[in-house]
PDB file of C-alpha atoms in Angstrom:
ATOM      1  CA  MET A   1      39.414-110.089  63.606  1.00  0.00           C
ATOM      2  CA  CYS A   2      35.930-108.798  62.659  1.00  0.00           C
ATOM      3  CA  ALA A   3      35.263-105.710  63.850  1.00  0.00           C
ATOM      4  CA  SER A   4      32.362-105.659  66.709  1.00  0.00           C
ATOM      5  CA  PRO A   5      29.161-104.199  65.412  1.00  0.00           C
ATOM      6  CA  VAL A   6      28.525-100.326  66.543  1.00  0.00           C
ATOM      7  CA  ILE A   7      25.194-100.037  68.600  1.00  0.00           C
ATOM      8  CA  ARG A   8      23.648 -96.816  67.947  1.00  0.00           C
ATOM      9  CA  PRO A   9      20.682 -96.258  70.262  1.00  0.00           C
ATOM     10  CA  ALA A  10      19.553 -92.876  68.941  1.00  0.00           C
ATOM     11  CA  ALA A  11      17.885 -94.489  65.834  1.00  0.00           C
ATOM     12  CA  PRO A  12      15.241 -96.200  67.792  1.00  0.00           C
ATOM     13  CA  VAL A  13      14.534 -93.371  69.980  1.00  0.00           C
ATOM     14  CA  ASP A  14      14.528 -91.053  66.693  1.00  0.00           C
ATOM     15  CA  ALA A  15      12.041 -93.475  65.158  1.00  0.00           C
ATOM     16  CA  MET A  16       9.539 -93.556  68.115  1.00  0.00           C
ATOM     17  CA  ALA A  17       9.811 -89.680  68.449  1.00  0.00           C
ATOM     18  CA  ALA A  18       8.756 -89.570  64.560  1.00  0.00           C
ATOM     19  CA  GLY A  19       6.025 -92.205  65.514  1.00  0.00           C
ATOM     20  CA  ARG A  20       4.691 -89.853  68.178  1.00  0.00           C
ATOM     21  CA  ARG A  21       4.864 -87.094  65.928  1.00  0.00           C
ATOM     22  CA  LEU A  22       3.251 -88.573  63.323  1.00  0.00           C
ATOM     23  CA  THR A  23       0.309 -89.860  65.655  1.00  0.00           C
ATOM     24  CA  VAL A  24      -0.044 -86.252  67.108  1.00  0.00           C
ATOM     25  CA  GLY A  25      -0.308 -85.063  63.261  1.00  0.00           C
ATOM     26  CA  ASN A  26      -3.020 -87.680  62.688  1.00  0.00           C
ATOM     27  CA  VAL A  27      -5.248 -86.502  65.477  1.00  0.00           C
ATOM     28  CA  VAL A  28      -4.912 -82.860  64.457  1.00  0.00           C
ATOM     29  CA  ILE A  29      -5.760 -83.673  60.620  1.00  0.00           C
ATOM     30  CA  GLY A  30      -8.621 -85.813  62.162  1.00  0.00           C
ATOM     31  CA  VAL A  31      -9.939 -82.857  64.197  1.00  0.00           C
ATOM     32  CA  LEU A  32      -9.693 -80.588  61.244  1.00  0.00           C
ATOM     33  CA  ALA A  33     -11.394 -82.970  59.175  1.00  0.00           C
ATOM     34  CA  LEU A  34     -14.387 -83.482  61.783  1.00  0.00           C
ATOM     35  CA  LEU A  35     -14.646 -79.664  62.096  1.00  0.00           C
ATOM     36  CA  TRP A  36     -14.724 -79.323  58.414  1.00  0.00           C
ATOM     37  CA  LEU A  37     -17.612 -81.992  58.019  1.00  0.00           C
ATOM     38  CA  PHE A  38     -19.444 -80.240  60.643  1.00  0.00           C
ATOM     39  CA  VAL A  39     -19.248 -77.118  58.444  1.00  0.00           C
ATOM     40  CA  THR A  40     -20.257 -78.592  55.243  1.00  0.00           C
ATOM     41  CA  ALA A  41     -22.985 -80.708  56.910  1.00  0.00           C
ATOM     42  CA  THR A  42     -24.560 -77.951  58.614  1.00  0.00           C
ATOM     43  CA  PRO A  43     -26.461 -76.581  55.723  1.00  0.00           C
ATOM     44  CA  PHE A  44     -27.450 -80.001  54.256  1.00  0.00           C
ATOM     45  CA  LEU A  45     -28.821 -80.736  57.780  1.00  0.00           C
ATOM     46  CA  PHE A  46     -30.790 -77.615  57.878  1.00  0.00           C
ATOM     47  CA  MET A  47     -32.330 -78.390  54.635  1.00  0.00           C
ATOM     48  CA  ILE A  48     -33.445 -81.944  55.522  1.00  0.00           C
ATOM     49  CA  PHE A  49     -34.946 -80.747  59.105  1.00  0.00           C
ATOM     50  CA  THR A  50     -36.785 -77.724  57.475  1.00  0.00           C
ATOM     51  CA  SER A  51     -38.256 -79.769  54.691  1.00  0.00           C
ATOM     52  CA  LEU A  52     -39.748 -82.034  57.152  1.00  0.00           C
ATOM     53  CA  LYS A  53     -41.633 -79.237  58.959  1.00  0.00           C
ATOM     54  CA  ASP A  54     -45.060 -77.934  57.965  1.00  0.00           C
ATOM     55  CA  ALA A  55     -45.658 -74.340  56.959  1.00  0.00           C
ATOM     56  CA  PRO A  56     -47.223 -73.162  60.323  1.00  0.00           C
ATOM     57  CA  GLU A  57     -44.364 -74.874  62.282  1.00  0.00           C
ATOM     58  CA  TYR A  58     -41.664 -73.259  60.078  1.00  0.00           C
ATOM     59  CA  MET A  59     -43.305 -69.844  60.572  1.00  0.00           C
ATOM     60  CA  SER A  60     -43.488 -70.196  64.257  1.00  0.00           C
ATOM     61  CA  SER A  61     -40.448 -71.936  65.339  1.00  0.00           C
ATOM     62  CA  GLU A  62     -36.963 -71.128  65.457  1.00  0.00           C
ATOM     63  CA  SER A  63     -35.026 -71.806  62.172  1.00  0.00           C
ATOM     64  CA  TRP A  64     -32.647 -74.466  63.657  1.00  0.00           C
ATOM     65  CA  ALA A  65     -35.288 -76.101  66.009  1.00  0.00           C
ATOM     66  CA  MET A  66     -35.845 -79.825  65.203  1.00  0.00           C
ATOM     67  CA  PRO A  67     -39.245 -80.512  63.829  1.00  0.00           C
ATOM     68  CA  LYS A  68     -42.022 -81.396  66.428  1.00  0.00           C
ATOM     69  CA  HIS A  69     -44.202 -83.060  63.691  1.00  0.00           C
ATOM     70  CA  TRP A  70     -42.173 -84.802  61.007  1.00  0.00           C
ATOM     71  CA  ALA A  71     -44.025 -83.664  57.966  1.00  0.00           C
ATOM     72  CA  PHE A  72     -43.214 -86.552  55.655  1.00  0.00           C
ATOM     73  CA  GLU A  73     -46.390 -85.822  53.777  1.00  0.00           C
ATOM     74  CA  ASN A  74     -44.361 -82.835  52.148  1.00  0.00           C
ATOM     75  CA  TYR A  75     -42.220 -85.460  50.173  1.00  0.00           C
ATOM     76  CA  GLY A  76     -45.214 -87.368  49.478  1.00  0.00           C
ATOM     77  CA  MET A  77     -47.067 -84.241  47.776  1.00  0.00           C
ATOM     78  CA  LEU A  78     -43.996 -83.674  45.724  1.00  0.00           C
ATOM     79  CA  LEU A  79     -43.206 -87.378  44.801  1.00  0.00           C
ATOM     80  CA  THR A  80     -47.176 -87.474  43.420  1.00  0.00           C
ATOM     81  CA  ASN A  81     -46.784 -84.295  41.271  1.00  0.00           C
ATOM     82  CA  ALA A  82     -46.320 -85.403  37.794  1.00  0.00           C
ATOM     83  CA  THR A  83     -44.373 -82.202  36.724  1.00  0.00           C
ATOM     84  CA  PHE A  84     -41.795 -82.789  39.060  1.00  0.00           C
ATOM     85  CA  TYR A  85     -41.029 -86.464  37.284  1.00  0.00           C
ATOM     86  CA  ARG A  86     -41.224 -84.648  34.086  1.00  0.00           C
ATOM     87  CA  TYR A  87     -38.403 -82.238  35.236  1.00  0.00           C
ATOM     88  CA  LEU A  88     -36.519 -85.379  36.648  1.00  0.00           C
ATOM     89  CA  PHE A  89     -36.826 -87.252  33.432  1.00  0.00           C
ATOM     90  CA  ASN A  90     -35.593 -84.155  31.403  1.00  0.00           C
ATOM     91  CA  SER A  91     -32.541 -83.646  33.487  1.00  0.00           C
ATOM     92  CA  VAL A  92     -31.671 -87.450  33.462  1.00  0.00           C
ATOM     93  CA  LEU A  93     -32.060 -87.372  29.623  1.00  0.00           C
ATOM     94  CA  VAL A  94     -29.853 -84.334  29.095  1.00  0.00           C
ATOM     95  CA  VAL A  95     -27.198 -85.604  31.526  1.00  0.00           C
ATOM     96  CA  ILE A  96     -27.008 -89.213  29.867  1.00  0.00           C
ATOM     97  CA  VAL A  97     -26.832 -87.990  26.444  1.00  0.00           C
ATOM     98  CA  SER A  98     -24.491 -85.348  26.981  1.00  0.00           C
ATOM     99  CA  VAL A  99     -21.944 -87.201  29.010  1.00  0.00           C
ATOM    100  CA  THR A 100     -22.309 -90.028  26.875  1.00  0.00           C
ATOM    101  CA  VAL A 101     -21.093 -87.822  23.812  1.00  0.00           C
ATOM    102  CA  ILE A 102     -18.577 -85.973  25.772  1.00  0.00           C
ATOM    103  CA  VAL A 103     -17.064 -89.323  26.828  1.00  0.00           C
ATOM    104  CA  ILE A 104     -16.650 -90.739  23.417  1.00  0.00           C
ATOM    105  CA  VAL A 105     -15.773 -87.866  21.478  1.00  0.00           C
ATOM    106  CA  GLY A 106     -13.462 -86.344  24.248  1.00  0.00           C
ATOM    107  CA  SER A 107     -11.646 -89.588  24.427  1.00  0.00           C
ATOM    108  CA  MET A 108     -11.164 -90.021  20.772  1.00  0.00           C
ATOM    109  CA  ALA A 109      -9.795 -86.382  20.520  1.00  0.00           C
ATOM    110  CA  ALA A 110      -7.348 -87.031  23.656  1.00  0.00           C
ATOM    111  CA  TYR A 111      -6.240 -90.379  21.875  1.00  0.00           C
ATOM    112  CA  ALA A 112      -5.330 -88.349  18.732  1.00  0.00           C
ATOM    113  CA  PHE A 113      -3.636 -85.671  20.665  1.00  0.00           C
ATOM    114  CA  ALA A 114      -1.629 -87.949  22.850  1.00  0.00           C
ATOM    115  CA  ARG A 115      -0.394 -90.990  20.509  1.00  0.00           C
ATOM    116  CA  ILE A 116      -1.005 -89.854  16.870  1.00  0.00           C
ATOM    117  CA  GLU A 117       1.472 -87.646  15.122  1.00  0.00           C
ATOM    118  CA  PHE A 118      -0.275 -85.205  12.814  1.00  0.00           C
ATOM    119  CA  ARG A 119       0.410 -81.675  11.290  1.00  0.00           C
ATOM    120  CA  PHE A 120      -1.019 -78.896  13.433  1.00  0.00           C
ATOM    121  CA  ALA A 121      -1.204 -81.185  16.338  1.00  0.00           C
ATOM    122  CA  LYS A 122       0.329 -78.827  18.981  1.00  0.00           C
ATOM    123  CA  PRO A 123      -1.618 -75.878  17.735  1.00  0.00           C
ATOM    124  CA  LEU A 124      -4.952 -77.514  17.695  1.00  0.00           C
ATOM    125  CA  PHE A 125      -4.383 -78.721  21.143  1.00  0.00           C
ATOM    126  CA  ALA A 126      -3.474 -75.274  22.119  1.00  0.00           C
ATOM    127  CA  PHE A 127      -6.627 -73.985  20.580  1.00  0.00           C
ATOM    128  CA  VAL A 128      -8.592 -76.513  22.706  1.00  0.00           C
ATOM    129  CA  VAL A 129      -7.024 -75.469  25.940  1.00  0.00           C
ATOM    130  CA  ALA A 130      -7.254 -71.807  25.239  1.00  0.00           C
ATOM    131  CA  ALA A 131     -11.183 -72.338  25.038  1.00  0.00           C
ATOM    132  CA  LEU A 132     -11.284 -73.151  28.594  1.00  0.00           C
ATOM    133  CA  ILE A 133     -10.516 -69.268  29.500  1.00  0.00           C
ATOM    134  CA  VAL A 134     -13.761 -68.337  27.513  1.00  0.00           C
ATOM    135  CA  PRO A 135     -16.714 -67.410  30.005  1.00  0.00           C
ATOM    136  CA  VAL A 136     -19.563 -69.719  29.050  1.00  0.00           C
ATOM    137  CA  HIS A 137     -22.094 -67.197  29.852  1.00  0.00           C
ATOM    138  CA  VAL A 138     -20.377 -64.639  27.254  1.00  0.00           C
ATOM    139  CA  THR A 139     -21.997 -66.907  24.767  1.00  0.00           C
ATOM    140  CA  LEU A 140     -25.441 -66.930  26.146  1.00  0.00           C
ATOM    141  CA  VAL A 141     -27.097 -64.434  23.419  1.00  0.00           C
ATOM    142  CA  PRO A 142     -25.420 -66.040  20.257  1.00  0.00           C
ATOM    143  CA  ILE A 143     -26.584 -69.473  21.570  1.00  0.00           C
ATOM    144  CA  TYR A 144     -29.982 -68.266  22.213  1.00  0.00           C
ATOM    145  CA  LEU A 145     -30.305 -66.593  18.674  1.00  0.00           C
ATOM    146  CA  MET A 146     -28.848 -69.510  16.846  1.00  0.00           C
ATOM    147  CA  THR A 147     -31.130 -71.967  18.734  1.00  0.00           C
ATOM    148  CA  LYS A 148     -34.206 -69.835  17.714  1.00  0.00           C
ATOM    149  CA  HIS A 149     -33.139 -69.727  14.239  1.00  0.00           C
ATOM    150  CA  MET A 150     -32.377 -73.508  14.016  1.00  0.00           C
ATOM    151  CA  GLY A 151     -35.715 -74.368  15.562  1.00  0.00           C
ATOM    152  CA  LEU A 152     -34.245 -76.131  18.389  1.00  0.00           C
ATOM    153  CA  TYR A 153     -35.706 -73.499  21.136  1.00  0.00           C
ATOM    154  CA  ASP A 154     -37.462 -75.298  24.163  1.00  0.00           C
ATOM    155  CA  THR A 155     -36.167 -78.785  23.355  1.00  0.00           C
ATOM    156  CA  ALA A 156     -33.651 -80.964  25.110  1.00  0.00           C
ATOM    157  CA  ALA A 157     -31.264 -80.816  22.096  1.00  0.00           C
ATOM    158  CA  ALA A 158     -31.172 -76.953  22.929  1.00  0.00           C
ATOM    159  CA  LEU A 159     -29.486 -77.905  26.051  1.00  0.00           C
ATOM    160  CA  MET A 160     -27.359 -80.795  24.918  1.00  0.00           C
ATOM    161  CA  GLY A 161     -25.377 -78.862  22.323  1.00  0.00           C
ATOM    162  CA  PRO A 162     -24.050 -76.120  24.589  1.00  0.00           C
ATOM    163  CA  TYR A 163     -23.357 -78.557  27.381  1.00  0.00           C
ATOM    164  CA  ILE A 164     -21.372 -80.910  25.268  1.00  0.00           C
ATOM    165  CA  ALA A 165     -19.333 -77.899  23.539  1.00  0.00           C
ATOM    166  CA  PHE A 166     -18.320 -76.344  26.776  1.00  0.00           C
ATOM    167  CA  ALA A 167     -17.599 -79.546  28.623  1.00  0.00           C
ATOM    168  CA  LEU A 168     -15.307 -80.910  25.532  1.00  0.00           C
ATOM    169  CA  PRO A 169     -12.205 -78.597  26.210  1.00  0.00           C
ATOM    170  CA  VAL A 170     -11.658 -79.677  29.837  1.00  0.00           C
ATOM    171  CA  SER A 171     -12.487 -83.059  29.015  1.00  0.00           C
ATOM    172  CA  ILE A 172     -10.152 -83.500  26.292  1.00  0.00           C
ATOM    173  CA  PHE A 173      -7.342 -81.811  28.363  1.00  0.00           C
ATOM    174  CA  ILE A 174      -7.798 -84.419  31.068  1.00  0.00           C
ATOM    175  CA  LEU A 175      -8.084 -87.419  29.013  1.00  0.00           C
ATOM    176  CA  THR A 176      -4.822 -86.398  26.982  1.00  0.00           C
ATOM    177  CA  GLU A 177      -2.709 -85.832  29.768  1.00  0.00           C
ATOM    178  CA  PHE A 178      -4.227 -89.366  31.182  1.00  0.00           C
ATOM    179  CA  MET A 179      -3.472 -91.196  27.994  1.00  0.00           C
ATOM    180  CA  ARG A 180      -0.029 -89.834  27.674  1.00  0.00           C
ATOM    181  CA  GLN A 181       0.935 -91.848  30.801  1.00  0.00           C
ATOM    182  CA  ILE A 182      -0.343 -95.236  29.364  1.00  0.00           C
ATOM    183  CA  PRO A 183       2.982 -97.273  28.454  1.00  0.00           C
ATOM    184  CA  LYS A 184       3.843 -97.314  24.616  1.00  0.00           C
ATOM    185  CA  GLU A 185       4.812-100.836  24.970  1.00  0.00           C
ATOM    186  CA  LEU A 186       1.016-101.692  25.099  1.00  0.00           C
ATOM    187  CA  GLU A 187       0.476 -99.675  21.764  1.00  0.00           C
ATOM    188  CA  GLU A 188       3.621-101.261  20.026  1.00  0.00           C
ATOM    189  CA  ALA A 189       2.489-104.856  20.883  1.00  0.00           C
ATOM    190  CA  ALA A 190      -0.836-104.209  19.279  1.00  0.00           C
ATOM    191  CA  GLN A 191       0.702-102.761  16.372  1.00  0.00           C
ATOM    192  CA  LEU A 192       2.876-105.896  15.896  1.00  0.00           C
ATOM    193  CA  ASP A 193      -0.544-107.955  16.187  1.00  0.00           C
ATOM    194  CA  GLY A 194      -1.772-105.811  13.134  1.00  0.00           C
ATOM    195  CA  CYS A 195      -3.975-103.566  15.025  1.00  0.00           C
ATOM    196  CA  GLY A 196      -4.931-100.049  13.505  1.00  0.00           C
ATOM    197  CA  PRO A 197      -5.202 -96.773  15.427  1.00  0.00           C
ATOM    198  CA  PHE A 198      -9.109 -97.328  16.145  1.00  0.00           C
ATOM    199  CA  LYS A 199      -8.770-100.904  17.295  1.00  0.00           C
ATOM    200  CA  ILE A 200      -5.910 -99.744  19.639  1.00  0.00           C
ATOM    201  CA  PHE A 201      -7.985 -97.055  20.996  1.00  0.00           C
ATOM    202  CA  TRP A 202     -11.061 -99.239  21.814  1.00  0.00           C
ATOM    203  CA  THR A 203      -9.192-102.290  23.062  1.00  0.00           C
ATOM    204  CA  ILE A 204      -6.454-100.584  24.944  1.00  0.00           C
ATOM    205  CA  PHE A 205      -6.705 -96.918  25.726  1.00  0.00           C
ATOM    206  CA  PHE A 206     -10.407 -96.492  26.141  1.00  0.00           C
ATOM    207  CA  PRO A 207     -10.519 -99.344  28.885  1.00  0.00           C
ATOM    208  CA  LEU A 208      -7.181 -98.094  30.640  1.00  0.00           C
ATOM    209  CA  SER A 209      -8.437 -94.649  30.693  1.00  0.00           C
ATOM    210  CA  GLY A 210     -11.299 -95.730  33.191  1.00  0.00           C
ATOM    211  CA  PRO A 211     -10.441 -93.413  36.094  1.00  0.00           C
ATOM    212  CA  GLY A 212     -10.079 -90.420  33.694  1.00  0.00           C
ATOM    213  CA  LEU A 213     -13.370 -91.301  31.998  1.00  0.00           C
ATOM    214  CA  ALA A 214     -15.138 -91.566  35.271  1.00  0.00           C
ATOM    215  CA  THR A 215     -13.662 -88.112  36.388  1.00  0.00           C
ATOM    216  CA  VAL A 216     -14.886 -86.616  33.076  1.00  0.00           C
ATOM    217  CA  ALA A 217     -18.305 -88.373  33.307  1.00  0.00           C
ATOM    218  CA  ILE A 218     -18.858 -87.266  37.158  1.00  0.00           C
ATOM    219  CA  PHE A 219     -17.475 -83.876  36.883  1.00  0.00           C
ATOM    220  CA  ASN A 220     -19.521 -82.854  33.880  1.00  0.00           C
ATOM    221  CA  GLY A 221     -22.476 -84.765  35.211  1.00  0.00           C
ATOM    222  CA  ILE A 222     -22.805 -82.882  38.166  1.00  0.00           C
ATOM    223  CA  MET A 223     -22.295 -79.521  36.359  1.00  0.00           C
ATOM    224  CA  MET A 224     -24.852 -80.300  33.951  1.00  0.00           C
ATOM    225  CA  TRP A 225     -27.361 -81.482  36.734  1.00  0.00           C
ATOM    226  CA  ASN A 226     -27.007 -78.010  38.463  1.00  0.00           C
ATOM    227  CA  GLU A 227     -26.867 -75.799  35.406  1.00  0.00           C
ATOM    228  CA  PHE A 228     -29.383 -73.136  35.529  1.00  0.00           C
ATOM    229  CA  ILE A 229     -28.925 -70.351  33.245  1.00  0.00           C
ATOM    230  CA  PHE A 230     -28.784 -71.708  29.883  1.00  0.00           C
ATOM    231  CA  ALA A 231     -31.596 -74.200  30.970  1.00  0.00           C
ATOM    232  CA  TYR A 232     -33.601 -71.041  31.899  1.00  0.00           C
ATOM    233  CA  VAL A 233     -32.958 -69.156  28.629  1.00  0.00           C
ATOM    234  CA  LEU A 234     -33.266 -72.142  26.319  1.00  0.00           C
ATOM    235  CA  THR A 235     -36.421 -73.722  27.589  1.00  0.00           C
ATOM    236  CA  SER A 236     -39.922 -72.060  28.383  1.00  0.00           C
ATOM    237  CA  THR A 237     -42.198 -74.997  29.232  1.00  0.00           C
ATOM    238  CA  PRO A 238     -42.130 -77.788  31.878  1.00  0.00           C
ATOM    239  CA  GLN A 239     -42.281 -80.494  29.265  1.00  0.00           C
ATOM    240  CA  HIS A 240     -38.488 -79.600  28.294  1.00  0.00           C
ATOM    241  CA  ARG A 241     -37.218 -77.645  31.664  1.00  0.00           C
ATOM    242  CA  THR A 242     -34.633 -79.375  33.890  1.00  0.00           C
ATOM    243  CA  LEU A 243     -34.551 -79.988  37.870  1.00  0.00           C
ATOM    244  CA  PRO A 244     -32.809 -76.592  38.705  1.00  0.00           C
ATOM    245  CA  LEU A 245     -35.744 -74.927  37.031  1.00  0.00           C
ATOM    246  CA  ALA A 246     -38.158 -77.019  39.221  1.00  0.00           C
ATOM    247  CA  ILE A 247     -36.600 -75.331  42.310  1.00  0.00           C
ATOM    248  CA  TRP A 248     -37.366 -72.134  40.898  1.00  0.00           C
ATOM    249  CA  ASP A 249     -41.059 -72.986  39.519  1.00  0.00           C
ATOM    250  CA  PHE A 250     -41.890 -74.596  43.127  1.00  0.00           C
ATOM    251  CA  GLN A 251     -40.538 -71.730  44.716  1.00  0.00           C
ATOM    252  CA  GLY A 252     -43.228 -69.526  43.038  1.00  0.00           C
ATOM    253  CA  GLN A 253     -45.948 -72.076  43.080  1.00  0.00           C
ATOM    254  CA  TYR A 254     -45.478 -72.447  47.012  1.00  0.00           C
ATOM    255  CA  ALA A 255     -44.143 -68.988  47.727  1.00  0.00           C
ATOM    256  CA  SER A 256     -44.895 -68.981  51.503  1.00  0.00           C
ATOM    257  CA  ASN A 257     -44.190 -72.895  51.975  1.00  0.00           C
ATOM    258  CA  VAL A 258     -40.349 -72.848  52.444  1.00  0.00           C
ATOM    259  CA  PRO A 259     -40.313 -76.689  53.740  1.00  0.00           C
ATOM    260  CA  MET A 260     -41.960 -77.577  50.311  1.00  0.00           C
ATOM    261  CA  THR A 261     -39.328 -75.741  48.060  1.00  0.00           C
ATOM    262  CA  LEU A 262     -36.393 -77.309  50.322  1.00  0.00           C
ATOM    263  CA  CYS A 263     -38.081 -80.601  49.555  1.00  0.00           C
ATOM    264  CA  VAL A 264     -37.297 -80.078  45.893  1.00  0.00           C
ATOM    265  CA  VAL A 265     -33.720 -79.004  46.762  1.00  0.00           C
ATOM    266  CA  ALA A 266     -33.317 -82.028  48.952  1.00  0.00           C
ATOM    267  CA  LEU A 267     -34.718 -84.525  46.156  1.00  0.00           C
ATOM    268  CA  THR A 268     -32.565 -82.774  43.560  1.00  0.00           C
ATOM    269  CA  SER A 269     -29.219 -83.002  45.804  1.00  0.00           C
ATOM    270  CA  PHE A 270     -29.585 -86.564  46.590  1.00  0.00           C
ATOM    271  CA  PRO A 271     -28.441 -88.069  43.377  1.00  0.00           C
ATOM    272  CA  LEU A 272     -25.389 -85.866  43.342  1.00  0.00           C
ATOM    273  CA  VAL A 273     -24.455 -86.656  47.047  1.00  0.00           C
ATOM    274  CA  ILE A 274     -24.855 -90.486  45.946  1.00  0.00           C
ATOM    275  CA  ALA A 275     -22.894 -90.208  42.847  1.00  0.00           C
ATOM    276  CA  TYR A 276     -19.978 -88.313  44.510  1.00  0.00           C
ATOM    277  CA  ALA A 277     -20.219 -90.697  47.558  1.00  0.00           C
ATOM    278  CA  PHE A 278     -19.303 -93.625  45.064  1.00  0.00           C
ATOM    279  CA  GLY A 279     -17.210 -91.862  42.622  1.00  0.00           C
ATOM    280  CA  GLN A 280     -15.059 -89.473  44.706  1.00  0.00           C
ATOM    281  CA  GLU A 281     -11.877 -92.116  44.685  1.00  0.00           C
ATOM    282  CA  ARG A 282     -12.267 -92.245  40.859  1.00  0.00           C
ATOM    283  CA  ILE A 283     -12.356 -88.338  40.541  1.00  0.00           C
ATOM    284  CA  ILE A 284      -9.533 -87.920  42.800  1.00  0.00           C
ATOM    285  CA  LYS A 285      -7.442 -90.420  40.858  1.00  0.00           C
ATOM    286  CA  GLY A 286      -8.528 -88.773  37.306  1.00  0.00           C
ATOM    287  CA  MET A 287      -7.446 -85.538  38.293  1.00  0.00           C
ATOM    288  CA  MET A 288      -4.136 -86.541  39.561  1.00  0.00           C
ATOM    289  CA  ALA A 289      -3.597 -88.418  36.478  1.00  0.00           C
ATOM    290  CA  GLY A 290      -0.478 -87.011  34.688  1.00  0.00           C
ATOM    291  CA  SER A 291       0.614 -84.676  37.460  1.00  0.00           C
ATOM    292  CA  VAL A 292       3.469 -86.865  38.324  1.00  0.00           C
ATOM    293  CA  LYS A 293       5.834 -88.176  35.571  1.00  0.00           C
ATOM    294  CA  GLY A 294       8.604 -90.811  35.828  1.00  0.00           C
TER     295      GLY A 294
END
């Protein structure tokens, strides 16, 4: 005779209790996330509201008071300023060219370290990783002197060179760990079809490294967009200066007009907010790539 099945009523009870605990945990996490959103969004809201006040209202009202008169003309004055567009163009040019070079050169170097066996591969990769511990501002004076001697001072190239050099070590490190996780079977199949290393890189590894490339591009783009020290030292005229220096110059030009200065800050911040809003998932995936093996 078949034995009758054993009924254990405790399992559903445990499952229900676990569900309740999970629900309570989700609520706590949600509340904490809302509190953190409030903390992080407060400075941004203060910037927007203050930029929409005129100078007399800002001086006479409380700092956190809503604008009584929405001074959209502050943005109108800024958007009709030709100098601001020059700063914007310089930032876009420097970021696009620098990020493009970093993505191409960094991915090629990462592919070599990840999949090509050659002499001194490990020491060279260790040298690249060791470059991450060098404080970039220690090189400010040597780079300034080198830029002056090369005749590149006060040009866009004066910024692109240091930006690319400082971003390559971390970019190569991220992309190398990412490419090591791509299955070797894809590479072996391409080799059987007669593909060389260069074609394998462009047709297989480069497309499949999309999340890592997006991480490198967005991360470095944000850093370059906000960089101030090197842009301040290596450029001297509005024709070649970038947006962070626009904030500096407009602060001097409108010394008593804080709302106008915050207009510049707001317009400078909007591209970064939009870029991160659309690219945050790729950034997280790229940064987590290679952290778990198996």
